[in-house]
XYZ file of C-alpha atoms in Angstrom:
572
model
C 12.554 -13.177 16.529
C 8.959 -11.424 17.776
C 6.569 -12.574 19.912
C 3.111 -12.463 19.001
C 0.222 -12.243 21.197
C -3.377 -14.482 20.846
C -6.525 -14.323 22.512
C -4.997 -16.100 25.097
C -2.258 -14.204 25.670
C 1.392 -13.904 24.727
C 2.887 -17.023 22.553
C 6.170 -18.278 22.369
C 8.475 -16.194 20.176
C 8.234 -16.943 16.780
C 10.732 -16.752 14.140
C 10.151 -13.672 11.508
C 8.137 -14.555 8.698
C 10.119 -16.082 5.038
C 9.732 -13.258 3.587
C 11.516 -11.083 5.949
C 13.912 -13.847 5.873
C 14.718 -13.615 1.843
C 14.983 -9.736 2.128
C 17.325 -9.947 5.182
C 19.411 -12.826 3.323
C 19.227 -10.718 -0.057
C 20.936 -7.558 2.294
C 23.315 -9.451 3.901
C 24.580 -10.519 0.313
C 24.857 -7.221 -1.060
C 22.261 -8.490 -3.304
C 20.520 -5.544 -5.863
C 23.349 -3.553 -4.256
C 21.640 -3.913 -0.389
C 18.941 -1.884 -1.343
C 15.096 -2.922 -0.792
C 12.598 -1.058 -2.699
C 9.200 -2.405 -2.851
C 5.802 -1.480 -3.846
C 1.893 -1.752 -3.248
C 0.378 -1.953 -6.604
C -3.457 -1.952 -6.730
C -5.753 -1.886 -9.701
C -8.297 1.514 -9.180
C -11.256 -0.792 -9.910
C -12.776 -0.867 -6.732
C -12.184 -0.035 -2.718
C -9.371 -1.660 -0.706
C -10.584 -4.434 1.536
C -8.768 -6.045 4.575
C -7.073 -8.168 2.490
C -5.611 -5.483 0.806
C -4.344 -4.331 4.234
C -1.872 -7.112 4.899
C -0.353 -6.876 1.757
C -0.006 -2.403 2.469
C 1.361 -3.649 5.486
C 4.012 -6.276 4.463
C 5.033 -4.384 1.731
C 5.082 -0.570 3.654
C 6.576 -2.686 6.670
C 9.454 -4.737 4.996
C 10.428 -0.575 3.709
C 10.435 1.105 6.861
C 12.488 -1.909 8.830
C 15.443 -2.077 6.206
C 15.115 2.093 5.638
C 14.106 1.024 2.119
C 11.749 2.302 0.052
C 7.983 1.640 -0.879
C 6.132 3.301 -4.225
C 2.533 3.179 -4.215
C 1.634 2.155 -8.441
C -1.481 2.060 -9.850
C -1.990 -0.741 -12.131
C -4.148 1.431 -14.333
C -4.589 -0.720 -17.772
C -8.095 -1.310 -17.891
C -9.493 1.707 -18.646
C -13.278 0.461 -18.643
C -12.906 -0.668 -15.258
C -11.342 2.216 -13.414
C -11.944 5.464 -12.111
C -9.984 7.776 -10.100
C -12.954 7.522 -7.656
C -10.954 4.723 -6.501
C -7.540 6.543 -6.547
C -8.346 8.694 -4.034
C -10.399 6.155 -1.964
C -6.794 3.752 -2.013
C -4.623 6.872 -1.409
C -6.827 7.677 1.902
C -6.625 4.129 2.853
C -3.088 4.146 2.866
C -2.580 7.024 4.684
C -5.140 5.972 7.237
C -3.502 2.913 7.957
C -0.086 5.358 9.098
C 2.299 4.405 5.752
C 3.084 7.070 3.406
C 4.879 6.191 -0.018
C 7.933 7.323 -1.114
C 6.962 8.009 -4.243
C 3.391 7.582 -6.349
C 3.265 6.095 -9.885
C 0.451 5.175 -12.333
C 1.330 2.265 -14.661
C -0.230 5.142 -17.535
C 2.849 6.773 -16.728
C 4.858 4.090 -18.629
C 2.586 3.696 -21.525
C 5.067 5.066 -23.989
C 7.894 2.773 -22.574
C 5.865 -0.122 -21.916
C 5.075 0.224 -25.987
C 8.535 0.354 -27.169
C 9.298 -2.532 -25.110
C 7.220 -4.339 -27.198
C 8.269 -2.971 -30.055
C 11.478 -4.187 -29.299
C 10.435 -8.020 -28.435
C 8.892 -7.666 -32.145
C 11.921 -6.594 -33.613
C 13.806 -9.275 -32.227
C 10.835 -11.985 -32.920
C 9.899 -12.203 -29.426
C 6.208 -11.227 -30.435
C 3.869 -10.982 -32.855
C 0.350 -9.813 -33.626
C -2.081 -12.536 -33.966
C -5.455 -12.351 -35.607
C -7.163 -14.999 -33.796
C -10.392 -14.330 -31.968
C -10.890 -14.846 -28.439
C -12.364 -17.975 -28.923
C -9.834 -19.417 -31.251
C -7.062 -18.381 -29.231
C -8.788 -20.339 -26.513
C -9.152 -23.389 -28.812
C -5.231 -23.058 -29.838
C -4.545 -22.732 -26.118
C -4.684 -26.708 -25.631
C -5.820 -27.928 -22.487
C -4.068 -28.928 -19.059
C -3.416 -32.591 -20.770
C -2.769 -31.532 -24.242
C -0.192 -28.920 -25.426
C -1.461 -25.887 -27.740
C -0.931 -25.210 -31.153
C 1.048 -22.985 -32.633
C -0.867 -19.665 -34.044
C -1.246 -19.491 -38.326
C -0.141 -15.865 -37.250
C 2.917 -17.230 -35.110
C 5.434 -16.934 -38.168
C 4.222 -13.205 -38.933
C 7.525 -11.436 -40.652
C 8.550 -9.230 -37.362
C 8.122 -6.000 -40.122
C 4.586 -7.087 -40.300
C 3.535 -7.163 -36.784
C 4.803 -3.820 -36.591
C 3.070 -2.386 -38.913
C -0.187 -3.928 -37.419
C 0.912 -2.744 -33.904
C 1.222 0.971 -34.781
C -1.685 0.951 -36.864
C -3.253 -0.498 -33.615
C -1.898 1.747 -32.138
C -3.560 4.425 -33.862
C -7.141 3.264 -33.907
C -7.665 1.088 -37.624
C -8.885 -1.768 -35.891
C -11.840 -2.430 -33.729
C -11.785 -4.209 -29.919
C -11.240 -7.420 -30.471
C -9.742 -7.949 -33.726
C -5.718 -7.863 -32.890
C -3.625 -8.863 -30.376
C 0.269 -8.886 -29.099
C 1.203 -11.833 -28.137
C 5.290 -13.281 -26.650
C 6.165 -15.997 -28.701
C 7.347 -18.084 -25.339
C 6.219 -22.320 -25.758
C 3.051 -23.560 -26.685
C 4.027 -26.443 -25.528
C 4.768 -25.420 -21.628
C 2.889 -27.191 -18.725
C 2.400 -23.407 -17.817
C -0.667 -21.906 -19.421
C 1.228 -18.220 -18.748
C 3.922 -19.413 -21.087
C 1.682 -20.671 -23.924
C 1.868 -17.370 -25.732
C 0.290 -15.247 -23.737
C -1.449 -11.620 -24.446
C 0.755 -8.622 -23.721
C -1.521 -5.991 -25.017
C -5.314 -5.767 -26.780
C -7.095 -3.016 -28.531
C -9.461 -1.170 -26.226
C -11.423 1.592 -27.388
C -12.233 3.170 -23.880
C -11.399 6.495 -22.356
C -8.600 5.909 -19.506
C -9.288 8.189 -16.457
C -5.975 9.830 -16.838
C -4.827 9.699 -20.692
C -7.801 9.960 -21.919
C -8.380 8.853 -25.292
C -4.658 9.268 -26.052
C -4.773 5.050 -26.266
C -6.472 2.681 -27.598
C -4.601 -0.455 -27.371
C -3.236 -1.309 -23.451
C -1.258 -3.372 -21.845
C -1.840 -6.758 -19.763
C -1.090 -6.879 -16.220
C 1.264 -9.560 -16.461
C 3.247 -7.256 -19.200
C 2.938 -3.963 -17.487
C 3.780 -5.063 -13.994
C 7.455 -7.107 -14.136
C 8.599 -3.974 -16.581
C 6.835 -1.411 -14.240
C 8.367 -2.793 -11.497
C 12.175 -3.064 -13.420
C 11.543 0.798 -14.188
C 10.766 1.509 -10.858
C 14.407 -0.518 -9.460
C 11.718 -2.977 -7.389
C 13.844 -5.140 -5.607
C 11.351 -7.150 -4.271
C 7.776 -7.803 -5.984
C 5.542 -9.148 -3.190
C 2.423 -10.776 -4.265
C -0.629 -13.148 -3.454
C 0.163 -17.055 -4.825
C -1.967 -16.721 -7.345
C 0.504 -15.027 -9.055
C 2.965 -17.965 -8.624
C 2.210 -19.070 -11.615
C 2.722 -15.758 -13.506
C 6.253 -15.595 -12.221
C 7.983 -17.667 -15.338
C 6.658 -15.332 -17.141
C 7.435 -11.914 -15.419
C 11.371 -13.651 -15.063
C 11.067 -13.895 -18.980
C 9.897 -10.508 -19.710
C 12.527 -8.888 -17.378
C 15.534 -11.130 -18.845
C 14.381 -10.614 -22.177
C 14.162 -6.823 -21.935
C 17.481 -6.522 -19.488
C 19.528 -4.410 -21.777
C 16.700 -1.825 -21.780
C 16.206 -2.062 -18.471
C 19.912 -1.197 -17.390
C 19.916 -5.196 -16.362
C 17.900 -4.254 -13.621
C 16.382 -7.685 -11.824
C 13.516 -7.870 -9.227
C 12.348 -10.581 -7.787
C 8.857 -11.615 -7.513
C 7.931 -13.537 -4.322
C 4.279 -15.031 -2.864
C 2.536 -14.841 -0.176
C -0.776 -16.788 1.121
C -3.800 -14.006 0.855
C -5.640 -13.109 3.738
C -9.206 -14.975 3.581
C -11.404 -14.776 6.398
C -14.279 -16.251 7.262
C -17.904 -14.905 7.720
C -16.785 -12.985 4.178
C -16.310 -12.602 1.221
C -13.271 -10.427 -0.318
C -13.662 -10.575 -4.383
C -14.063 -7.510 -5.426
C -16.324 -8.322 -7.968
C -18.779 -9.733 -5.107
C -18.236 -6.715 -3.274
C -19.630 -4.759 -5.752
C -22.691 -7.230 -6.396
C -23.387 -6.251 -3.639
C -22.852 -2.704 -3.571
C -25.306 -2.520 -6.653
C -27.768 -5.015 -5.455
C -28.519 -2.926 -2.312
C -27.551 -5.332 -0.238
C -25.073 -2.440 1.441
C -25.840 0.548 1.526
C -22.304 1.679 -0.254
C -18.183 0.508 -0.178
C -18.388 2.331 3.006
C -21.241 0.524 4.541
C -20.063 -0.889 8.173
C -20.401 -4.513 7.349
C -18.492 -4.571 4.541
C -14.420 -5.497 4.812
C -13.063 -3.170 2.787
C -11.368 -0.615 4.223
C -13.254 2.653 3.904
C -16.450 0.139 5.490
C -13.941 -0.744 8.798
C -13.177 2.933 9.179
C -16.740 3.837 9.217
C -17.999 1.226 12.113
C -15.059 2.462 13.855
C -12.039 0.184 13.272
C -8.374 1.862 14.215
C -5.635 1.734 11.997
C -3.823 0.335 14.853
C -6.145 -2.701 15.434
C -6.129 -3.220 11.428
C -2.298 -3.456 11.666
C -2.259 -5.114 14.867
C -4.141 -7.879 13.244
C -1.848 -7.841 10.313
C 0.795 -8.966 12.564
C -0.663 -11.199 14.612
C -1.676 -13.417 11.402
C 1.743 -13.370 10.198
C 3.080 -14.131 6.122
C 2.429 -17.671 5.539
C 3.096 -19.780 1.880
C 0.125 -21.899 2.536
C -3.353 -20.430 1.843
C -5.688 -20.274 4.982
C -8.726 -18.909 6.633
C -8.407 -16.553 9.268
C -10.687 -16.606 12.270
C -12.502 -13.150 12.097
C -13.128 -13.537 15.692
C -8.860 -12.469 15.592
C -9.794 -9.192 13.916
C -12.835 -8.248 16.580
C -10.179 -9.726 19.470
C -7.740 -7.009 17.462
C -10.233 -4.037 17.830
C -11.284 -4.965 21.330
C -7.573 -5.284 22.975
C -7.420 -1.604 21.349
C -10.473 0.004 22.449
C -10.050 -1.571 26.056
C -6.842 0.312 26.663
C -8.112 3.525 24.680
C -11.659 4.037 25.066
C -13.794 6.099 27.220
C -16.664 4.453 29.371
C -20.004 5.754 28.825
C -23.598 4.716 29.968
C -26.192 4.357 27.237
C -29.445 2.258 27.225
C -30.533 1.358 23.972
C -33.577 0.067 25.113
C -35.125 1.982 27.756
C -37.290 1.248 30.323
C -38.079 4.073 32.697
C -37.465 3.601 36.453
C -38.967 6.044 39.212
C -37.141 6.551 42.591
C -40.096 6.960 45.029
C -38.003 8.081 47.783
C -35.631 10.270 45.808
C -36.468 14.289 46.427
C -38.674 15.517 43.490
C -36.156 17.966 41.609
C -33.341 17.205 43.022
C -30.344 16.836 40.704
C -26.631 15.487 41.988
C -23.444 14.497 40.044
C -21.969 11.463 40.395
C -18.388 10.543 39.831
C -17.405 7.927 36.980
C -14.059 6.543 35.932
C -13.330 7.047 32.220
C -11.111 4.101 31.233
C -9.970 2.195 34.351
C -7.324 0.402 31.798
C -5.842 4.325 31.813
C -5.401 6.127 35.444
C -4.483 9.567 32.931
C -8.175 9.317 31.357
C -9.368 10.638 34.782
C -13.123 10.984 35.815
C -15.639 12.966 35.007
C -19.480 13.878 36.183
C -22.624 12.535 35.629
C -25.943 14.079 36.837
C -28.364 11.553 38.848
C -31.895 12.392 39.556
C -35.151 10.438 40.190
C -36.457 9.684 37.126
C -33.893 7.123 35.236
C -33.719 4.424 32.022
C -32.087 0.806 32.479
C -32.478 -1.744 30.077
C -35.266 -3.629 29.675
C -33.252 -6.926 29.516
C -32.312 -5.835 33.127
C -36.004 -6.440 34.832
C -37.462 -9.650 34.958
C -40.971 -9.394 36.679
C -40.587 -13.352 37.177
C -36.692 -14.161 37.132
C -35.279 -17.128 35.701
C -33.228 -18.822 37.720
C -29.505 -17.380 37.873
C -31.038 -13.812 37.405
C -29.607 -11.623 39.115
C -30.566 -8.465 37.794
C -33.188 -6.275 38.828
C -36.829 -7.863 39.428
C -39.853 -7.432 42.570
C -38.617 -6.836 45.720
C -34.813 -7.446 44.348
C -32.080 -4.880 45.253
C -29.182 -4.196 42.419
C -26.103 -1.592 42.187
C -26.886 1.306 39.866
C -22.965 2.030 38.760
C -21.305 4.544 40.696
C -24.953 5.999 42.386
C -27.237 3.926 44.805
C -28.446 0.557 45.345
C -32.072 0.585 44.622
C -35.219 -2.077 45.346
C -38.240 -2.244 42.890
C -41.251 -1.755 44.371
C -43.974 -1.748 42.118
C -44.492 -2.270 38.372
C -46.543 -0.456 36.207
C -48.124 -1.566 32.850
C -49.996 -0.194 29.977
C -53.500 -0.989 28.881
C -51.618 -4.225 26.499
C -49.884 -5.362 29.611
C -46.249 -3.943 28.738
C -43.735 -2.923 31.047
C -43.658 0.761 30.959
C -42.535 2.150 34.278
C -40.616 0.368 37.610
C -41.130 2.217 40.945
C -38.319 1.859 43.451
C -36.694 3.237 46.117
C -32.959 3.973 47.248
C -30.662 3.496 49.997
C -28.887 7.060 50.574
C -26.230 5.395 52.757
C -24.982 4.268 49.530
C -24.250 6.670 47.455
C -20.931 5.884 45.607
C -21.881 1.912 45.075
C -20.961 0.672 48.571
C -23.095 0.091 51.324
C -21.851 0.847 54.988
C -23.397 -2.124 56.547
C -21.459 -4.372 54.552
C -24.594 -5.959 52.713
C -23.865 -7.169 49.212
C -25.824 -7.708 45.581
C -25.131 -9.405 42.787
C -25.461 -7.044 39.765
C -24.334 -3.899 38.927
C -26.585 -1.892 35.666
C -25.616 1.081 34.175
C -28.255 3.405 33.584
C -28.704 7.287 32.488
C -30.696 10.294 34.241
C -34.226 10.435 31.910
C -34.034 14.478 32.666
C -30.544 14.441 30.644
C -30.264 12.002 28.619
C -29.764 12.687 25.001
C -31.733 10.645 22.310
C -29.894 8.884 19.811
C -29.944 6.519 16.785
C -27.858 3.281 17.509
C -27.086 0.368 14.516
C -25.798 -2.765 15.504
C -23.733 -4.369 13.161
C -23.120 -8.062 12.961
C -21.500 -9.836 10.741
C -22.648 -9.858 7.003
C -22.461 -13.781 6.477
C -24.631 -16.294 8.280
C -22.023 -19.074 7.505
C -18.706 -19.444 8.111
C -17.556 -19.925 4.376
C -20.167 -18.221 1.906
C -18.201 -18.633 -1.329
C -18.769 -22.312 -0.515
C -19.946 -23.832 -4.350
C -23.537 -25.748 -3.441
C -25.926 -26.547 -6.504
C -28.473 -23.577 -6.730
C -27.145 -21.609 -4.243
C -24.835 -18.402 -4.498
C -22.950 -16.824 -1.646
C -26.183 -13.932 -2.010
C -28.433 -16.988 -0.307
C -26.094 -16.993 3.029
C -26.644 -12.807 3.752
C -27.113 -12.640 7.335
C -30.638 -11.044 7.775
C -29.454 -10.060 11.598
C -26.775 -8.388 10.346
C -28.045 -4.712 11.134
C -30.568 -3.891 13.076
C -31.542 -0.023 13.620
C -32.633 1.462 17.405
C -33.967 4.760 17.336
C -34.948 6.228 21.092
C -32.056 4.890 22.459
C -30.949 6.932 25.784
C -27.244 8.721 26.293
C -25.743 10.587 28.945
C -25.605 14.066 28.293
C -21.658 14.012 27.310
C -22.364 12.494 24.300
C -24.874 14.518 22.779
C -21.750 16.729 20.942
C -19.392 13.688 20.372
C -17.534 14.001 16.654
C -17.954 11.766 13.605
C -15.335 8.797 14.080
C -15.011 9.048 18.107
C -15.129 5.896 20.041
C -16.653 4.969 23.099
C -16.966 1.568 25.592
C -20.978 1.756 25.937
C -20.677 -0.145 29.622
C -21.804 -4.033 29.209
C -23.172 -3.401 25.655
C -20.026 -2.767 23.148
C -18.409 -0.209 21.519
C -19.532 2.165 19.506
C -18.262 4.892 17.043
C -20.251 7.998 16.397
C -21.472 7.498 12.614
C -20.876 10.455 10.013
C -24.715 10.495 9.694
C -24.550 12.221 12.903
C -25.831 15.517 13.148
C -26.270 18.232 16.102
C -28.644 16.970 18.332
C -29.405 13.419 16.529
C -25.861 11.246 17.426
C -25.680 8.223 15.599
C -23.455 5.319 16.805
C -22.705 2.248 14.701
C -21.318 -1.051 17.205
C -18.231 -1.574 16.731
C -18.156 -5.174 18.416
C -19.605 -7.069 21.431
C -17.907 -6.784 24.424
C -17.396 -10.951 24.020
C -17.283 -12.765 21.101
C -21.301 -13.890 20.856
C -20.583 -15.975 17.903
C -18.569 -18.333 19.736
C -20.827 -18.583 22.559
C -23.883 -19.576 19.451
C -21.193 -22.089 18.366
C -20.322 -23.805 21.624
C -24.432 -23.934 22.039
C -24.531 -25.875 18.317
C -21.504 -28.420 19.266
C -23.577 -29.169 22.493
């Protein structure tokens, strides 16, 4: 049993999830001799997004409970599609979620295995090379009401097809005009088991062999037998694949001898979808090239590397993992649950610092011209062991502008004429006076302090209703601050609507770029990748644009969820 925590707190305990339950089962059985062995197996076409994530973490998590084992493979047979740009980026994901493999393999490595393999299901008339083209094959395919047809090539003498798949094998034939097909049932309500393609001629250099190859193998062939080479005991995968699995159980009993009559198991598992986003990796690069992003890495995107950047943990990524669970249903996940995630982590971890992004200078009247004192701040009240440290005070200060109102609204409480407001941890102060420019802005507030409350508290008792944070205009350090919000106006953008593409739904709020913004001093030499509570604005990660002298920060989220708040507004 675990118990799993929500926004509102600790839930009931909650059985483990089926999966957990058929590997726990399979052990108790002495089933593929107790042993669990499984693997994360992503294609190097493109950057691991959070979807990605759940499955690293079910499948590096199911490894380290039993003391199995967990292989990180490359499904590397589409050579025109990857590049070991993307190796490395998945590798570094991995790692920076906290799971290390036990050992790495490249489906390339099996090449020459994978091809006897279907040398052998030739020899014993289990495949043959068919001359159709695409579109014919297509056509012979049938439909989901009428059964296919068998191939004129079907009946190919098995000495044939060899033949044809060595010379294929060695470059006669152009893209296109072979194939290697299982002779399975044309016939079968399963379109997988209609014959289906186990390898094609593609004349493309692979990022590791080369141009050693020019014919490579399907996913659904190089997987179930990659996985069998590799002793997989369980093959965890997304239900789309559900309807693969006939055919990876065929491949694997079909080739048992040569596989030492090793037998994994393929099992599914709902995919993460989340809404606010899109996670095909084919619309993630749209737009990647479109410009749309600035890169994989750009904050608003979900893949990993992008998450990292705006400041994400590893432990709020997994954190979230868990708290969504392993469903067989498919789903859409609340993002809200992933900022909750990130939030819960930075409250207990991260520092409190004053910032004002968009300053408005205030002038103490009755402060001493040059004087400078340090004032004591808490660091993380979540975490008594963060301890304090000092911040310099002096007369000249920046608030936010959102925090004057020269004629309040009602419920206002902030600072406006004649008002008195808490600055945190310092004095209470009263404006006095307000002073604009030639256009009529706001450029300067004139107050004046009490001195008999220093520290936040007044000695007479007397109370006021807000508290601002605020930073000394002598010290402060300028910086460059991005807010991030989320990508997608609506909450499902893949939605199909005539005309329309998810490109039309692009949140134009989604980043917006503050330059002048005000920091205390102790942030001016804060690292790349550091996180920080800005106090009542968010938090905030210092961006690897960041140079010495010119911090950038990227939000990391609200404090509160201001999407919910917009949505309770529309339902009213």
């Amino acid at each position: 049993m675990t118990t799993e925590n929500t926004q509102d707190g600790p839930a009931t305990a909650a059985p483990i999830d089926f999966i957990r339950t058929i590997v726990s089962e399979d052990r108790l059985a002495g089933k593929h001799g107790g042993r669990v062995a499984t693997r994360f197996p992503p294609e190097p076409n493109g950057y691991l997004h959070i979807g990605h994530a759940k499955s690293i973490c079910l499948n590096f998590g199911i490894a380290e409970e039993t003391g199995g084992t967990c292989n990180l493979r490359f499904d590397d047979t589409n050579p025109a599609k990857e590049d070991v740009e993307y190796v490395d980026a998945i590798k570094e994901d991995v790692e920076w979620l906290g799971f290390k493999w036990d050992a790495l393999f490249f489906a390339s490595d099996y090449f020459e295995r994978l091809y006897q393999f279907a040398v052998q299901l030739i020899t014993r008339g289990r495949a043959y090379v068919d001359s159709l083209t695409a579109a014919q094959i297509r056509e012979y395919r049938g439909t989901l009401t009428e059964p296919g047809r068998n191939s004129p090539y079907r009946d190919r003498p098995s000495a044939e097809s060899l033949d044809l798949f060595a010379r294929m094998r060695a470059g006669e034939f152009e893209d296109g005009a072979h194939v290697l097909r299982a002779k399975i049932d044309m016939a079968s309500p399963n379109f997988n088991m209609r014959d289906p393609t186990l390898y094609r001629i593609r004349h493309a250099t692979h990022h590791r062999t080369g141009d050693a190859w020019c014919i490579y193998p399907l996913y659904d062939f190089a997987h179930p037998l990659s996985d069998a080479i590799e002793r997989i005991t369980h093959s965890l995968c997304t239900l789309e694949f559900e309807d693969h699995r006939p055919l990876y159980d065929w491949l694997v009993r079909e080739l048992g001898d040569a596989l030492d009559g090793t037998r994994p198991q393929q099992i599914e598992f709902a995919r993460l979808n989340l809404n606010y986003t899109v996670m095909s990796k084919r619309k993630l690069l749209q737009l990647v090239q479109l410009g749309h992003v600035s890169g994989w890495d750009d904050p608003r995107m979900p893949t990993i590397t992008g998450l990292r950047r705006r400041g994400y943990t590893p432990e709020s990524i997994r954190d979230f993992c868990q708290r969504i669970g392993i469903a067989k249903k498919e789903n859409v996940i609340d993002v809200a649950q992933l900022e909750f995630c990130i939030r819960e982590d930075l409250n207990r971890h991260a520092q409190r610092v004053m910032g004002v992004l968009r300053p408005l200078k205030v002038v103490i009247t009755n402060y001493p011209e040059g004087q400078v004192e340090e004032v004591d701040v808490i660091n993380n009240p979540e975490d008594p062991s963060a301890g304090t440290r000092k911040v310099p005070f002096s007369r000249e200060l920046y608030i936010e502008q959102d925090d004057f109102r020269e004629a309040p609204p009602k419920k206002f409480f902030r600072l406006s004429p004649g008002r008195e407001v808490r600055l945190r941890c310092a004095y209470f102060i009263t404006c006095t006076d307000v002073v604009k420019n030639a256009a009529g802005d706001i450029v300067e507030l004139r107050c004046t302090y009490d001195p008999a409350t220093r520290g936040g508290d007044s000695p007479d008792g007397r109370k006021v209703k807000a508290t601002m944070h605020w930073v000394s205009a002598a010290h402060a350090c300028t910086a460059e601050v991005r807010l991030y919000d989320r990508l997608f106006s609506v909450e499902d953008p893949d939605r199909e609507e005539t005309g329309t593409t998810f490109l039309d739904y692009l949140n134009p709020g989604s980043l917006e770029v503050l330059t002048g913004c005000q920091i205390e001093p102790s942030l001016a030499a804060a690292k790349p990748g550091f996180r920080f509570q800005f106090e009542r604005l968010g938090y905030f990660s210092v961006d690897p644009d960041a140079r010495s002298g010119a911090p950038v920060f990227n939000r990391i989220v609200s404090l509160r969820d201001t999407w919910a708040r917009i949505a309770q507004k529309g339902e009213a």
